[in-house]
mmCIF file of C-alpha atoms in Angstrom:
data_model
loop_
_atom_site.group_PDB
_atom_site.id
_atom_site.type_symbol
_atom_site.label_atom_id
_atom_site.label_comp_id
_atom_site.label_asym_id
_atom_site.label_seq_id
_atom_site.Cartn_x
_atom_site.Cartn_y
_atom_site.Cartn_z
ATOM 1 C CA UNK A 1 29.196 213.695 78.550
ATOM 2 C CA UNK A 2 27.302 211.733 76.246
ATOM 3 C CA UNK A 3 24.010 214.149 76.618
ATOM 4 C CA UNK A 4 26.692 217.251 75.983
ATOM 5 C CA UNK A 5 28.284 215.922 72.559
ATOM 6 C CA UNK A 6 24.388 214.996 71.066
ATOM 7 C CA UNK A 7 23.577 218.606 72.118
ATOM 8 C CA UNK A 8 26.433 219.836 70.395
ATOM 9 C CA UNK A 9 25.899 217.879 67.366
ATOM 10 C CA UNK A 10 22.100 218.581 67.434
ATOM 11 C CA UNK A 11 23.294 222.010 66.979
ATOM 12 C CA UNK A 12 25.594 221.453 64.234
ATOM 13 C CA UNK A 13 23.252 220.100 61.992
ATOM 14 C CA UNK A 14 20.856 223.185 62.696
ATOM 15 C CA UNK A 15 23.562 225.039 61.774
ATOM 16 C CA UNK A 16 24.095 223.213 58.590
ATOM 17 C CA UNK A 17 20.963 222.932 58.146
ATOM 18 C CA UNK A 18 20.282 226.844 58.219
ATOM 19 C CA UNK A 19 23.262 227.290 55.998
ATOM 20 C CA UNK A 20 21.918 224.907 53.187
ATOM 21 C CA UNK A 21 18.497 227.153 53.394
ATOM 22 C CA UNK A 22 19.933 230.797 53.312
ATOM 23 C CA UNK A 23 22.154 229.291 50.302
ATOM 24 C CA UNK A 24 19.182 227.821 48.992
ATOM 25 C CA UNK A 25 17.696 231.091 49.358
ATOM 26 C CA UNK A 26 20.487 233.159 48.408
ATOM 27 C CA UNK A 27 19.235 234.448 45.278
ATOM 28 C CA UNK A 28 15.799 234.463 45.384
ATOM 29 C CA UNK A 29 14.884 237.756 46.572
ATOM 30 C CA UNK A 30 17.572 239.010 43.659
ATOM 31 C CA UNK A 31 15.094 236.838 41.217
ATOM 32 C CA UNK A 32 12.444 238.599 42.586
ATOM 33 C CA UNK A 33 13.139 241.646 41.649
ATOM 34 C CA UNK A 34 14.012 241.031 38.492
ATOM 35 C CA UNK A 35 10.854 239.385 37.625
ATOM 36 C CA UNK A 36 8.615 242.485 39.213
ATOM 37 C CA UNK A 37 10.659 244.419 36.554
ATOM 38 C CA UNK A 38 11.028 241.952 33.828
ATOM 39 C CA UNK A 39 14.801 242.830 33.531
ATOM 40 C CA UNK A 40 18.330 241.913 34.637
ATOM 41 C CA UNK A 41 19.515 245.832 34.262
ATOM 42 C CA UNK A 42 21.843 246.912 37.159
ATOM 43 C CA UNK A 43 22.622 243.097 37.997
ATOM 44 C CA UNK A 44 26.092 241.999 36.382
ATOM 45 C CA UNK A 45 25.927 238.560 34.401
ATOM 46 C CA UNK A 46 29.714 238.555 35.002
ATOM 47 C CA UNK A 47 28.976 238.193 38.567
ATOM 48 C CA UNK A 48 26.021 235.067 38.527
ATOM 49 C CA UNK A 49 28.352 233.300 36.111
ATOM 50 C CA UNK A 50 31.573 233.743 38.654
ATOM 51 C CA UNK A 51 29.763 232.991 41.304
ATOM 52 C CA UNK A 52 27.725 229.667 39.515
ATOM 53 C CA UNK A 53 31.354 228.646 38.680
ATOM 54 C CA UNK A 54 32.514 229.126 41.946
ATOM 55 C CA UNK A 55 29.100 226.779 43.223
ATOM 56 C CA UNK A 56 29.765 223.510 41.115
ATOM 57 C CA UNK A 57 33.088 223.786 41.519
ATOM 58 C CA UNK A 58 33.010 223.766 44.586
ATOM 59 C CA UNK A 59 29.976 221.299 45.375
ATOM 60 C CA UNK A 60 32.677 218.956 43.337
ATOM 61 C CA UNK A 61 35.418 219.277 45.561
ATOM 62 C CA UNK A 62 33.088 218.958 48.830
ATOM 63 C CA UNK A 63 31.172 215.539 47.494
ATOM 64 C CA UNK A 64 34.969 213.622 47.588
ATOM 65 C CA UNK A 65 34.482 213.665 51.543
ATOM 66 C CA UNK A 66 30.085 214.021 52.206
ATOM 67 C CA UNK A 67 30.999 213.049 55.602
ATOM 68 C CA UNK A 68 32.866 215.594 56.862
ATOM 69 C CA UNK A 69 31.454 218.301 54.068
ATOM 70 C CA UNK A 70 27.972 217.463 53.618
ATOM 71 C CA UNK A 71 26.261 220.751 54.335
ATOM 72 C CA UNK A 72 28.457 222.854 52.452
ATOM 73 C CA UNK A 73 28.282 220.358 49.580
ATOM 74 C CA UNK A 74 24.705 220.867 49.605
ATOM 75 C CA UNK A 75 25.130 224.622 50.396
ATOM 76 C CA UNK A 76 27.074 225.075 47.434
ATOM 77 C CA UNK A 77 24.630 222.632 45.238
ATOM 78 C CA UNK A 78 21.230 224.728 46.314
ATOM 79 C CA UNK A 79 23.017 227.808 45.460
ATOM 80 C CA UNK A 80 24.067 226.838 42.046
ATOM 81 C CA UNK A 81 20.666 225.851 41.462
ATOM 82 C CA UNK A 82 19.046 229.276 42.595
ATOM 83 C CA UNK A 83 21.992 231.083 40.216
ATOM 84 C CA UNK A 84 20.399 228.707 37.183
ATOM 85 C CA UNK A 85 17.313 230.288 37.489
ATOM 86 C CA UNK A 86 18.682 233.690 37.195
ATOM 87 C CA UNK A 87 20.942 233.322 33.866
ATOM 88 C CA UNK A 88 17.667 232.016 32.888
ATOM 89 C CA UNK A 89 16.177 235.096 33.712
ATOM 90 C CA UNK A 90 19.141 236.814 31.521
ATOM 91 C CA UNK A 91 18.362 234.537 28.256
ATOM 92 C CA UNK A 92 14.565 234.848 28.761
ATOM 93 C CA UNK A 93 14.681 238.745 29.558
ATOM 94 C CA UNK A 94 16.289 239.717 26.811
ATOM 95 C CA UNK A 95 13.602 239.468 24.580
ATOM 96 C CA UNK A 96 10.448 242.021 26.201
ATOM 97 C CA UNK A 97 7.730 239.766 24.234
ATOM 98 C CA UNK A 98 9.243 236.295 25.894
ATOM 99 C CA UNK A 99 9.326 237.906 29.322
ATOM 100 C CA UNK A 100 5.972 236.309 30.597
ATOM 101 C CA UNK A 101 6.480 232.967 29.396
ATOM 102 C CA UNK A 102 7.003 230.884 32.519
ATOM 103 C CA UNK A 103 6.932 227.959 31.231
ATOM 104 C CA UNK A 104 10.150 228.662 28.897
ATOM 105 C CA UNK A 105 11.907 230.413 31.853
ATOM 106 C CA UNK A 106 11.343 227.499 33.871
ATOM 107 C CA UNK A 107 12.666 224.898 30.903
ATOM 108 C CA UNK A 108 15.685 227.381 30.892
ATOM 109 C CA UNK A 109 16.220 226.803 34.818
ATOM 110 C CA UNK A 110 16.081 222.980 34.557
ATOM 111 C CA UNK A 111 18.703 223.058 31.799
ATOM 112 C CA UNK A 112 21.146 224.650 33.397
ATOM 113 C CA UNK A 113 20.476 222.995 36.229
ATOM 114 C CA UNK A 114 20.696 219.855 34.376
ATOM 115 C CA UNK A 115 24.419 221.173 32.999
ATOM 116 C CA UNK A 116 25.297 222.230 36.635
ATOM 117 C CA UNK A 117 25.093 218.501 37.980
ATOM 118 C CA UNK A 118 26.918 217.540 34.662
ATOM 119 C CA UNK A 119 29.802 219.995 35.657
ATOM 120 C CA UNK A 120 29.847 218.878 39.253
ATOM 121 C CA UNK A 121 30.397 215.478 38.251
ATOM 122 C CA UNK A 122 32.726 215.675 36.118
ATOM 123 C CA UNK A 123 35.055 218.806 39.108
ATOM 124 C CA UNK A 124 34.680 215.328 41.601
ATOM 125 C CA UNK A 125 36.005 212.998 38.606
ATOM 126 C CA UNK A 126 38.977 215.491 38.126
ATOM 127 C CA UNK A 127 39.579 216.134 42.191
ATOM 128 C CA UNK A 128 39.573 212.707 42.941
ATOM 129 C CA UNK A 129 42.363 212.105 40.446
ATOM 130 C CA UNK A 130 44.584 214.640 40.085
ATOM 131 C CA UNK A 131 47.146 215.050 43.071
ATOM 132 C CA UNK A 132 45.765 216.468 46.029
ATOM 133 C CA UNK A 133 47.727 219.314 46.601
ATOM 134 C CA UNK A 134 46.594 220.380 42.942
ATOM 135 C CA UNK A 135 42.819 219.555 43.930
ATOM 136 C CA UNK A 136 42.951 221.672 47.255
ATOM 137 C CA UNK A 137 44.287 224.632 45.434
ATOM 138 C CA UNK A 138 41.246 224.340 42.948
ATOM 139 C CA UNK A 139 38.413 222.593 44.759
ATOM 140 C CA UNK A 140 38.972 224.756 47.611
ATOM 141 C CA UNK A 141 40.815 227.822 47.292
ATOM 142 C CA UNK A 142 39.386 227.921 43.470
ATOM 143 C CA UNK A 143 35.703 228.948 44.742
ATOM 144 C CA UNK A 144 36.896 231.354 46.905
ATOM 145 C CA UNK A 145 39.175 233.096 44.294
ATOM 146 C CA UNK A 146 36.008 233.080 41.985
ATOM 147 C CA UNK A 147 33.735 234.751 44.498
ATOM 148 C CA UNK A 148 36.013 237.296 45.165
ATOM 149 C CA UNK A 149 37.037 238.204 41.299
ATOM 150 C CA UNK A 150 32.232 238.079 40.518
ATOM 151 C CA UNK A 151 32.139 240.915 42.674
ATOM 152 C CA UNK A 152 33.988 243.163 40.443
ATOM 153 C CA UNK A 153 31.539 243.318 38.045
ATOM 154 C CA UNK A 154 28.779 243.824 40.582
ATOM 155 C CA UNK A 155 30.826 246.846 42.101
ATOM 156 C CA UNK A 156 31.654 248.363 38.930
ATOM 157 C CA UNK A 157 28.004 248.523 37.562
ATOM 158 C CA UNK A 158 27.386 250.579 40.541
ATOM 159 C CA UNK A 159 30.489 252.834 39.791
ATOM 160 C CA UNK A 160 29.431 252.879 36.532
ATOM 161 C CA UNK A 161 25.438 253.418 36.466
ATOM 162 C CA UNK A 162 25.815 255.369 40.071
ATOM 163 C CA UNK A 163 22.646 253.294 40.530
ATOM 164 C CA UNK A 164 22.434 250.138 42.952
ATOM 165 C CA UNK A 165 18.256 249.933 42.255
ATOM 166 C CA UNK A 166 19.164 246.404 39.988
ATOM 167 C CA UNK A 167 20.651 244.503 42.973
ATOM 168 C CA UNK A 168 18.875 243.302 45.869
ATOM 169 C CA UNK A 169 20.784 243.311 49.101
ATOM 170 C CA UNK A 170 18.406 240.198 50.098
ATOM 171 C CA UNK A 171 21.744 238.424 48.578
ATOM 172 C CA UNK A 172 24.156 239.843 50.811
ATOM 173 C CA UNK A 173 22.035 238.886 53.852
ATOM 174 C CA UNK A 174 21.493 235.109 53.016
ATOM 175 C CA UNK A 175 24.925 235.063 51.873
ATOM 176 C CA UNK A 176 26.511 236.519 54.938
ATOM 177 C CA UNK A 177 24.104 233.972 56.853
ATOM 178 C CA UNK A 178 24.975 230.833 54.884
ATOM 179 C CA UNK A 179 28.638 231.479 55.432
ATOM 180 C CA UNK A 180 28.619 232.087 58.988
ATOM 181 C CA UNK A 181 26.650 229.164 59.655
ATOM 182 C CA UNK A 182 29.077 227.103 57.842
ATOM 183 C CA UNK A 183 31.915 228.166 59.267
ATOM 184 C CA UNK A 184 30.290 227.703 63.123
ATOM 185 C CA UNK A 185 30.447 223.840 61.879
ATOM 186 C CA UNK A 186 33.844 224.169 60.176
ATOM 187 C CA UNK A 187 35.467 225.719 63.646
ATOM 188 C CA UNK A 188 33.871 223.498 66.191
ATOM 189 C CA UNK A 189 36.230 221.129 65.777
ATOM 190 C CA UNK A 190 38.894 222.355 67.203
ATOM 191 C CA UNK A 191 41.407 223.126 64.834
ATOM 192 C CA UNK A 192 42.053 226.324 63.541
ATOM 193 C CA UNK A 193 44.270 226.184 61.592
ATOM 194 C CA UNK A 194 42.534 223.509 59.289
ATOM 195 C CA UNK A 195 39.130 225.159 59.513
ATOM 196 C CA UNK A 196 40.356 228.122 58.758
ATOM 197 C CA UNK A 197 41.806 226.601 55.538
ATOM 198 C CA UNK A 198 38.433 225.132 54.515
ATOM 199 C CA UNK A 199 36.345 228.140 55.310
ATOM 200 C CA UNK A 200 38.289 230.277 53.128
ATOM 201 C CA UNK A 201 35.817 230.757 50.392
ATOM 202 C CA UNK A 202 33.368 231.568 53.071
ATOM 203 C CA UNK A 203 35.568 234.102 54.862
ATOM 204 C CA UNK A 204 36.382 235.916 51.245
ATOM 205 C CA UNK A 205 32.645 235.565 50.373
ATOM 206 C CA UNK A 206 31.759 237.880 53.582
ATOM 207 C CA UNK A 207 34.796 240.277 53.020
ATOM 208 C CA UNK A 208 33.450 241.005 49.820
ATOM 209 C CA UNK A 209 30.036 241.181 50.618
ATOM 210 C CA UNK A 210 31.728 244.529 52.889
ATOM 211 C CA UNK A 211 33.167 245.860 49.991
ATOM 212 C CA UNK A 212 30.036 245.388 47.920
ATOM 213 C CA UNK A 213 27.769 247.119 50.493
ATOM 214 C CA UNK A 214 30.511 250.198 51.222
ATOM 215 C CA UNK A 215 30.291 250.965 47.599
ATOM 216 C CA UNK A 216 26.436 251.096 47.384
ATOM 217 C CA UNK A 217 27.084 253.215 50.376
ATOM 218 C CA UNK A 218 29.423 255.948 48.330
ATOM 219 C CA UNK A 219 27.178 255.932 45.472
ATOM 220 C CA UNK A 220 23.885 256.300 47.474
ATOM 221 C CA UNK A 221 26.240 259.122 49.158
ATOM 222 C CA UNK A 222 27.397 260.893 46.013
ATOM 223 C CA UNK A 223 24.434 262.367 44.212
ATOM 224 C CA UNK A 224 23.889 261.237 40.497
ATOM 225 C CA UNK A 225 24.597 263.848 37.987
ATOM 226 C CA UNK A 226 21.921 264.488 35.409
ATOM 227 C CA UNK A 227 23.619 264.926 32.318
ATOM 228 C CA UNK A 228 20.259 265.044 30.399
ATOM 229 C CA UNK A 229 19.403 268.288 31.634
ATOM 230 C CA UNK A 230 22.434 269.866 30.695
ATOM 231 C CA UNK A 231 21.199 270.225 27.090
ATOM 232 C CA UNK A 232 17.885 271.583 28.110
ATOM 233 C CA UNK A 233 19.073 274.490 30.219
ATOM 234 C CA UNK A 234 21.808 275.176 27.557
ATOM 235 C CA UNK A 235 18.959 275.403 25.111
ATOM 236 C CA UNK A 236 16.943 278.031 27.521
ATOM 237 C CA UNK A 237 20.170 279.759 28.220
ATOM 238 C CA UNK A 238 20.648 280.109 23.935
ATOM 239 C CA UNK A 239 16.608 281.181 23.663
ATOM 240 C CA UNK A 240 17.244 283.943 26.658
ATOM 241 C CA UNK A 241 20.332 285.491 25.540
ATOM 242 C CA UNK A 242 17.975 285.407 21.661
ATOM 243 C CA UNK A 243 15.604 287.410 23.269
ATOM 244 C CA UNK A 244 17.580 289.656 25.043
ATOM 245 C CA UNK A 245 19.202 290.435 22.008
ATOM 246 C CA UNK A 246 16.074 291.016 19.863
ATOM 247 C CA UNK A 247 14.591 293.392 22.329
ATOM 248 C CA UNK A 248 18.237 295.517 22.425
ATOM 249 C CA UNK A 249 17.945 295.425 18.717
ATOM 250 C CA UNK A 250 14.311 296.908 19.106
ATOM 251 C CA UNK A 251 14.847 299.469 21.531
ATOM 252 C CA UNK A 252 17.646 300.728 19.210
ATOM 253 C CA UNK A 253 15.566 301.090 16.510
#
């Protein structure tokens, strides 16, 4: 019995273990591709700054028990960092002659992270004394409400560019990863009904991921109209109907 629960916990901790790296993770590949380009276009600030909300928020509300939470705490702490580094990508990139300077994108990364830990502090300050009730609504169920409304943005840049080139779906995967590994830990306890309460963010993080991805899908499906060569074949329409004319007018003559 003894050798059966260390297996089992062995197990848990490679689980959190693997969810604090894919979180870690989670938006790298996304700052990859943005620093190949040297841009942030098709990738929605309102969605990094909803989700970074949603990360020290809820790395806040996870710290007042490390016991019970520590890999999500640090889940949600790696991920907030990663998110740093791309809002510094959106100060930095906004300006085409500061978009090589690593050293300034990388003092940009350590102040916001710097400002993260400040804000996570001060969400475990708050959660510890407000009522609890009132800190499970916004420790927990907070982060997961914030996920859900940082998509938006993301899906309506798609609707809106019909292009989905400016995200990389290297998120998604880590993402998906990160919460299913947390949520093996959350469930092996036992209790449904309580780990289902505390792996709600996780469980709206995935649904949305499925709406994210089914819109790419649509776009990808519907073809993007070209409104720029509208103009063009107006214009050669204009010139042939010209000629046409001038040679009637000849021929008359």
């Amino acid at each position: 019995m003894a050798g059966s629960g260390d297996n089992t916990q062995w197990l848990l901790d490679a689980c959190g273990i693997i969810a604090a790296v894919c979180w870690c993770l989670l938006l790298l590949p996304q700052a990859w591709k943005n620093h190949r380009k040297l841009s942030t276009e098709g990738l929605s600030l309102g969605l990094i700054v909803m989700w970074h909300t949603a990360a020290w928020v809820g790395s806040g509300w996870y710290a007042l028990n490390l016991s019970a939470n520590l890999y999500a705490a640090l889940s949600f702490t790696s991920f907030g960092c990663t998110a740093c580094l791309i809002e510094a990508q959106f100060l930095l990139y906004r300006k085409p002659q500061q978009a090589r300077l690593f050293m300034k994108l990388v003092l940009y990364t350590l102040g916001f992270v710097a400002l993260q830990f400040c804000l996570s502090f001060v969400s475990f300050l708050i959660f510890g004394a407000i009522n609890e009730t009132v800190a499970y609504i916004l420790g927990n169920l907070g982060p997961g409400a914030l996920y859900v409304i940082g998509f938006f943005p993301q899906i309506w840049e798609f609707i809106a560019t019909r292009d989905v080139s400016g995200y990389s779906f290297g998120v998604t995967f880590f993402d998906c990863a990160g919460c299913l590994f947390n949520g093996v830990i959350l469930y092996s306890d036992g209790d449904f009904l309580a780990a289902s309460k505390e792996a709600a963010p996780f469980i709206a993080i995935v649904f949305m991921h499925i709406v994210l991805v089914l819109t790419a899908i649509a776009v990808l499906a519907c073809p993007k109209r070209s409104t720029e060569s509208c103009p063009a074949k107006l214009e050669g329409d204009l010139e042939d109907n010209e000629t046409k004319s001038s040679g009637s007018s000849v021929s008359a003559v």
